[in-house]
Coordinates of N, CA, C and O in Angstrom, one line a residue:
M1 N 117.9 94.5 108.4 CA 119.0 94.5 109.3 C 119.3 95.8 109.8 O 119.3 96.8 109.1
T2 N 119.6 95.9 111.1 CA 119.9 97.2 111.8 C 121.3 97.2 112.3 O 121.9 96.1 112.5
T3 N 121.9 98.3 112.4 CA 123.2 98.4 113.0 C 123.1 98.4 114.5 O 122.1 98.8 115.1
P4 N 124.2 97.9 115.2 CA 124.1 97.8 116.6 C 123.9 99.1 117.3 O 123.2 99.2 118.3
S5 N 124.5 100.2 116.8 CA 124.3 101.5 117.5 C 123.0 102.2 117.2 O 122.6 103.2 117.8
G6 N 122.3 101.6 116.2 CA 121.0 102.2 115.8 C 121.2 103.3 114.8 O 120.2 103.9 114.3
A7 N 122.4 103.7 114.5 CA 122.7 104.8 113.5 C 122.9 104.2 112.1 O 123.6 103.1 112.0
S8 N 122.4 104.8 111.1 CA 122.7 104.3 109.8 C 122.8 105.5 108.9 O 122.4 106.6 109.2
P9 N 123.5 105.4 107.7 CA 123.7 106.6 106.9 C 122.4 107.2 106.4 O 122.4 108.4 106.1
E10 N 121.3 106.4 106.3 CA 120.1 106.9 105.8 C 119.5 107.9 106.8 O 118.7 108.7 106.5
D11 N 119.8 107.7 108.1 CA 119.3 108.6 109.2 C 120.0 109.9 109.3 O 119.6 110.8 110.0
D12 N 121.2 110.0 108.6 CA 122.0 111.2 108.8 C 121.2 112.5 108.4 O 121.4 113.6 109.0
Y13 N 120.3 112.4 107.4 CA 119.6 113.6 107.0 C 118.7 114.1 108.1 O 118.4 115.3 108.2
W14 N 118.1 113.2 109.0 CA 117.2 113.6 110.0 C 117.9 113.9 111.3 O 117.2 114.3 112.2
R15 N 119.2 113.8 111.4 CA 119.8 114.1 112.7 C 120.0 115.6 112.9 O 120.0 116.4 111.9
R16 N 120.0 116.0 114.1 CA 120.2 117.5 114.4 C 121.7 117.9 114.1 O 122.6 117.0 114.1
P17 N 121.8 119.1 113.7 CA 123.2 119.5 113.4 C 124.0 119.6 114.7 O 123.4 119.7 115.8
P18 N 125.3 119.5 114.6 CA 126.1 119.5 115.9 C 125.9 120.8 116.6 O 125.7 121.9 116.0
D19 N 126.0 120.8 117.9 CA 125.8 122.0 118.7 C 126.9 123.0 118.4 O 128.1 122.7 118.2
Q20 N 126.5 124.3 118.2 CA 127.5 125.4 118.0 C 127.8 126.0 119.3 O 127.0 126.0 120.3
S21 N 129.1 126.5 119.5 CA 129.4 127.1 120.7 C 128.8 128.5 120.8 O 128.6 129.2 119.8
P22 N 128.3 128.9 122.0 CA 127.6 130.1 122.1 C 128.5 131.3 121.9 O 129.7 131.2 122.0
P23 N 128.0 132.5 121.5 CA 128.9 133.6 121.2 C 129.6 134.1 122.4 O 130.6 134.8 122.2
D24 N 129.2 133.8 123.7 CA 130.0 134.3 124.8 C 131.3 133.6 125.1 O 132.0 134.0 126.0
G25 N 131.5 132.5 124.3 CA 132.8 131.8 124.5 C 132.8 130.6 125.4 O 133.8 129.9 125.5
T26 N 131.7 130.4 126.1 CA 131.6 129.2 127.0 C 131.5 127.9 126.1 O 131.0 128.0 125.0
V27 N 131.9 126.9 126.7 CA 131.9 125.6 126.0 C 130.8 124.7 126.6 O 130.8 124.6 127.8
Q28 N 129.9 124.2 125.8 CA 128.9 123.3 126.3 C 129.4 121.8 126.3 O 130.3 121.5 125.4
P29 N 129.0 121.0 127.2 CA 129.5 119.6 127.2 C 129.0 118.9 126.0 O 127.9 119.1 125.5
A30 N 129.8 118.0 125.4 CA 129.5 117.2 124.3 C 128.5 116.1 124.7 O 128.6 115.5 125.7
E31 N 127.6 115.8 123.8 CA 126.6 114.8 124.0 C 126.9 113.5 123.2 O 127.3 113.6 122.1
G32 N 126.7 112.4 123.8 CA 127.0 111.1 123.1 C 125.9 110.8 122.2 O 124.9 111.5 122.1
P33 N 126.0 109.6 121.4 CA 124.9 109.2 120.6 C 123.7 108.9 121.4 O 123.7 108.2 122.4
G34 N 122.5 109.3 120.8 CA 121.3 109.0 121.5 C 120.9 110.1 122.5 O 119.8 110.1 123.0
A35 N 121.8 111.0 122.9 CA 121.4 112.0 123.8 C 120.6 113.1 123.1 O 120.7 113.3 121.9
G36 N 119.8 113.8 123.9 CA 119.0 114.9 123.3 C 117.6 114.4 122.9 O 116.8 115.2 122.4
G37 N 117.3 113.1 123.1 CA 116.0 112.6 122.7 C 115.0 113.0 123.8 O 115.3 113.5 124.9
P38 N 113.7 112.6 123.7 CA 112.7 112.9 124.7 C 113.0 112.3 126.0 O 112.6 112.8 127.0
A39 N 113.6 111.1 126.0 CA 113.7 110.3 127.2 C 115.0 110.7 127.9 O 115.3 110.3 129.0
S40 N 115.9 111.4 127.3 CA 117.2 111.7 127.9 C 117.2 112.8 128.9 O 118.1 112.9 129.7
G41 N 116.2 113.6 128.9 CA 116.1 114.7 129.9 C 116.8 115.9 129.5 O 117.1 116.8 130.3
A42 N 117.2 116.0 128.2 CA 118.0 117.2 127.8 C 117.2 118.4 127.7 O 117.7 119.5 127.9
D43 N 115.9 118.3 127.5 CA 115.0 119.5 127.4 C 114.1 119.7 128.6 O 113.1 120.4 128.5
V44 N 114.5 119.2 129.7 CA 113.6 119.2 130.9 C 113.9 120.5 131.7 O 113.1 120.8 132.6
G45 N 114.8 121.3 131.4 CA 115.2 122.4 132.2 C 114.2 123.6 132.3 O 114.5 124.5 133.0
G46 N 113.1 123.6 131.6 CA 112.2 124.7 131.7 C 111.9 125.2 130.3 O 112.3 124.7 129.3
P47 N 111.2 126.4 130.3 CA 110.8 126.9 129.0 C 112.0 127.3 128.1 O 112.0 127.3 126.9
G48 N 113.1 127.8 128.7 CA 114.3 128.2 127.9 C 115.3 127.2 127.7 O 116.3 127.4 126.9
A49 N 115.1 126.0 128.3 CA 116.2 125.0 128.2 C 116.2 124.4 126.8 O 117.3 124.1 126.2
G50 N 115.1 124.3 126.1 CA 115.1 123.7 124.7 C 115.6 124.8 123.7 O 116.1 124.4 122.6
A51 N 115.6 126.0 124.1 CA 116.1 127.1 123.1 C 117.6 127.0 122.9 O 118.1 127.4 121.9
R52 N 118.3 126.4 123.9 CA 119.7 126.3 123.8 C 120.1 125.4 122.6 O 121.0 125.6 122.0
Q53 N 119.2 124.3 122.4 CA 119.6 123.4 121.3 C 118.9 123.7 120.0 O 119.6 123.6 119.0
S54 N 117.7 124.1 120.0 CA 117.0 124.2 118.7 C 116.7 125.7 118.3 O 116.3 125.9 117.2
G55 N 116.9 126.6 119.2 CA 116.6 128.0 118.8 C 115.2 128.4 119.0 O 114.8 129.5 118.6
Y56 N 114.3 127.5 119.5 CA 112.9 127.8 119.7 C 112.7 128.1 121.2 O 113.0 127.4 122.0
S57 N 112.1 129.3 121.4 CA 112.0 129.7 122.8 C 110.6 129.4 123.4 O 110.3 129.8 124.5
G58 N 109.7 128.8 122.6 CA 108.4 128.4 123.0 C 107.3 129.3 122.5 O 107.6 130.4 121.9
P59 N 106.1 129.0 122.8 CA 105.0 129.9 122.3 C 104.9 131.2 123.0 O 105.4 131.3 124.1
P60 N 104.4 132.2 122.4 CA 104.3 133.5 123.0 C 103.3 133.4 124.2 O 102.3 132.6 124.2
P61 N 103.4 134.3 125.2 CA 102.4 134.2 126.3 C 101.1 134.7 125.8 O 101.0 135.6 124.9
T62 N 100.0 134.2 126.4 CA 98.7 134.6 126.1 C 98.0 135.2 127.3 O 98.3 134.9 128.4
T63 N 97.1 136.1 127.0 CA 96.3 136.7 128.1 C 94.8 136.2 128.0 O 94.3 136.2 126.9
P64 N 94.2 135.8 129.1 CA 92.9 135.3 129.0 C 91.9 136.4 128.8 O 92.2 137.6 129.2
P65 N 90.7 136.2 128.2 CA 89.7 137.2 128.0 C 89.2 137.7 129.4 O 89.3 136.9 130.4
P66 N 88.7 138.9 129.4 CA 88.1 139.3 130.7 C 86.9 138.5 131.2 O 86.2 137.9 130.3
P67 N 86.7 138.3 132.5 CA 85.5 137.5 132.9 C 84.2 138.1 132.4 O 84.0 139.3 132.3
G68 N 83.3 137.2 132.1 CA 82.0 137.6 131.6 C 82.0 138.0 130.1 O 81.0 138.4 129.6
W69 N 83.1 137.8 129.4 CA 83.2 138.1 128.0 C 82.4 137.1 127.2 O 82.5 135.9 127.4
R70 N 81.6 137.6 126.3 CA 80.8 136.8 125.3 C 80.8 137.4 124.0 O 80.9 138.7 123.9
P71 N 80.7 136.7 122.9 CA 80.6 137.3 121.6 C 79.3 138.1 121.5 O 78.3 137.7 122.1
P72 N 79.2 139.1 120.7 CA 78.0 139.9 120.6 C 76.9 139.1 119.9 O 77.2 138.3 118.9
I73 N 75.6 139.2 120.3 CA 74.5 138.5 119.7 C 73.7 139.5 118.9 O 73.3 140.5 119.5
H74 N 73.6 139.3 117.6 CA 72.9 140.3 116.7 C 71.5 139.9 116.4 O 70.6 140.7 116.2
V75 N 71.3 138.6 116.1 CA 70.0 138.1 115.7 C 69.5 137.0 116.6 O 70.2 136.1 116.9
Q76 N 68.2 137.1 117.0 CA 67.6 136.0 117.7 C 66.9 135.1 116.7 O 66.1 135.5 115.9
V77 N 67.3 133.8 116.7 CA 66.7 132.8 115.8 C 65.3 132.4 116.3 O 65.2 132.1 117.5
P78 N 64.3 132.4 115.4 CA 63.0 132.0 115.9 C 62.9 130.5 116.2 O 63.7 129.8 115.6
P79 N 62.0 130.1 117.0 CA 62.0 128.6 117.3 C 61.5 127.9 116.0 O 60.9 128.5 115.2
P80 N 61.8 126.6 115.9 CA 61.5 125.8 114.7 C 60.0 125.7 114.6 O 59.2 125.7 115.6
R81 N 59.5 125.6 113.4 CA 58.1 125.5 113.1 C 57.6 124.0 113.3 O 58.5 123.1 113.2
Q82 N 56.3 123.8 113.4 CA 55.8 122.5 113.5 C 55.6 121.9 112.1 O 55.2 122.6 111.2
L83 N 56.0 120.7 111.9 CA 55.8 120.0 110.6 C 54.4 119.6 110.4 O 53.7 119.4 111.4
P84 N 53.9 119.6 109.2 CA 52.5 119.2 109.0 C 52.4 117.7 109.3 O 53.3 116.9 109.2
P85 N 51.2 117.3 109.7 CA 51.0 115.9 110.1 C 51.1 115.0 108.8 O 50.8 115.4 107.7
Q86 N 51.6 113.8 109.0 CA 51.8 112.9 107.9 C 50.6 111.9 107.7 O 50.0 111.5 108.7
D87 N 50.2 111.6 106.5 CA 49.1 110.7 106.2 C 49.8 109.3 106.1 O 50.3 108.9 105.0
M88 N 49.8 108.6 107.2 CA 50.4 107.3 107.2 C 49.8 106.3 106.2 O 50.4 105.5 105.6
A89 N 48.4 106.3 106.1 CA 47.7 105.4 105.2 C 48.1 105.7 103.8 O 48.3 104.7 103.0
G90 N 48.2 106.9 103.4 CA 48.6 107.3 102.1 C 50.0 107.0 101.8 O 50.3 106.5 100.6
L91 N 50.9 107.1 102.7 CA 52.3 106.7 102.5 C 52.4 105.2 102.3 O 53.2 104.8 101.4
D92 N 51.7 104.4 103.1 CA 51.7 103.0 102.9 C 51.2 102.6 101.6 O 51.7 101.7 100.9
Q93 N 50.1 103.2 101.1 CA 49.5 102.9 99.8 C 50.5 103.2 98.7 O 50.7 102.4 97.8
G94 N 51.1 104.4 98.8 CA 52.1 104.7 97.7 C 53.3 103.8 97.7 O 53.9 103.4 96.7
E95 N 53.7 103.4 98.9 CA 54.9 102.4 99.0 C 54.5 101.1 98.4 O 55.3 100.5 97.7
Q96 N 53.3 100.6 98.6 CA 52.8 99.3 98.0 C 52.8 99.4 96.5 O 53.1 98.5 95.7
R97 N 52.3 100.6 95.9 CA 52.2 100.8 94.5 C 53.7 100.7 93.9 O 53.9 100.1 92.9
A98 N 54.6 101.4 94.5 CA 56.0 101.4 94.1 C 56.6 100.0 94.1 O 57.3 99.6 93.2
Q99 N 56.3 99.3 95.1 CA 56.8 97.9 95.2 C 56.2 97.0 94.1 O 57.0 96.3 93.5
R100 N 55.0 97.1 93.8 CA 54.4 96.4 92.7 C 55.0 96.7 91.4 O 55.3 95.9 90.6
L101 N 55.2 98.0 91.2 CA 55.9 98.4 89.9 C 57.3 97.9 89.8 O 57.7 97.4 88.7
T102 N 58.0 97.9 90.9 CA 59.4 97.4 90.9 C 59.4 95.9 90.6 O 60.2 95.4 89.8
Y103 N 58.5 95.2 91.3 CA 58.4 93.7 91.0 C 58.0 93.4 89.6 O 58.5 92.5 88.9
G104 N 57.1 94.2 89.0 CA 56.7 94.1 87.6 C 57.9 94.2 86.6 O 58.1 93.4 85.7
F105 N 58.7 95.3 86.8 CA 59.9 95.5 86.0 C 60.8 94.4 86.1 O 61.4 93.9 85.2
G106 N 61.0 93.9 87.4 CA 61.9 92.7 87.6 C 61.5 91.5 86.9 O 62.3 90.7 86.3
A107 N 60.2 91.2 86.9 CA 59.6 90.0 86.3 C 59.8 90.1 84.8 O 60.2 89.1 84.1
V108 N 59.5 91.3 84.2 CA 59.7 91.5 82.7 C 61.2 91.3 82.3 O 61.5 90.6 81.4
A109 N 62.1 91.9 83.1 CA 63.5 91.7 82.8 C 63.9 90.2 82.9 O 64.7 89.7 82.1
A110 N 63.4 89.5 83.9 CA 63.7 88.1 84.1 C 63.2 87.3 82.9 O 64.0 86.4 82.4
V111 N 62.0 87.5 82.4 CA 61.5 86.8 81.3 C 62.3 87.1 80.1 O 62.6 86.1 79.3
V112 N 62.7 88.3 79.8 CA 63.5 88.6 78.7 C 64.9 87.9 78.8 O 65.4 87.4 77.8
L113 N 65.5 87.9 79.9 CA 66.8 87.2 80.1 C 66.7 85.7 79.9 O 67.5 85.1 79.2
V114 N 65.6 85.1 80.3 CA 65.4 83.7 80.1 C 65.2 83.4 78.6 O 65.8 82.4 78.1
L115 N 64.4 84.2 77.9 CA 64.2 84.0 76.5 C 65.5 84.2 75.7 O 65.8 83.4 74.8
L116 N 66.3 85.2 76.1 CA 67.6 85.3 75.4 C 68.5 84.2 75.7 O 69.2 83.7 74.8
T117 N 68.5 83.7 76.9 CA 69.4 82.5 77.2 C 69.0 81.3 76.4 O 69.8 80.6 75.9
C118 N 67.6 81.1 76.3 CA 67.1 79.9 75.6 C 67.5 80.1 74.1 O 67.9 79.1 73.4
L119 N 67.4 81.3 73.6 CA 67.7 81.5 72.2 C 69.2 81.3 71.9 O 69.5 80.6 70.9
L120 N 70.0 81.7 72.7 CA 71.5 81.5 72.5 C 71.8 80.1 72.7 O 72.7 79.5 71.9
C121 N 71.3 79.4 73.7 CA 71.6 78.0 73.9 C 71.1 77.1 72.7 O 71.7 76.2 72.2
S122 N 69.9 77.5 72.1 CA 69.4 76.7 71.0 C 70.3 76.9 69.7 O 70.4 76.0 68.9
R123 N 70.9 78.1 69.6 CA 71.8 78.3 68.4 C 73.1 77.5 68.6 O 73.7 77.1 67.6
V124 N 73.5 77.3 69.8 CA 74.7 76.6 70.1 C 74.5 75.1 69.8 O 75.3 74.4 69.2
I125 N 73.4 74.6 70.3 CA 73.1 73.2 70.2 C 72.7 72.8 68.7 O 73.2 71.8 68.2
F126 N 71.9 73.6 68.0 CA 71.5 73.3 66.7 C 72.3 74.0 65.7 O 72.7 74.9 65.4

């Protein structure tokens, strides 16, 4: 459930503090609820306009580097070396041996599991 004005006591912590009068004695106009948000246009006056409300005058000015500036280069990296040629027939042969070994272990594990299952079922039945 929301309140019609959109304001709730839980939101009070996140609200801006009320505007303070400037030290020169001038009075700023009071803002209604909802004013001062991004869509209200309160901070559109330029770089110093937002400073009036939040005390932030914006980022410091930056100067671009001189034209033609580059970081110093100390070491030239040698080009990459050529990899040795691969023995495709040997790779295929090794892969087939590994596959046979894996299937062999799987078959042994399956036989052991079937025997254990038969042993446990026979103890339950008899």
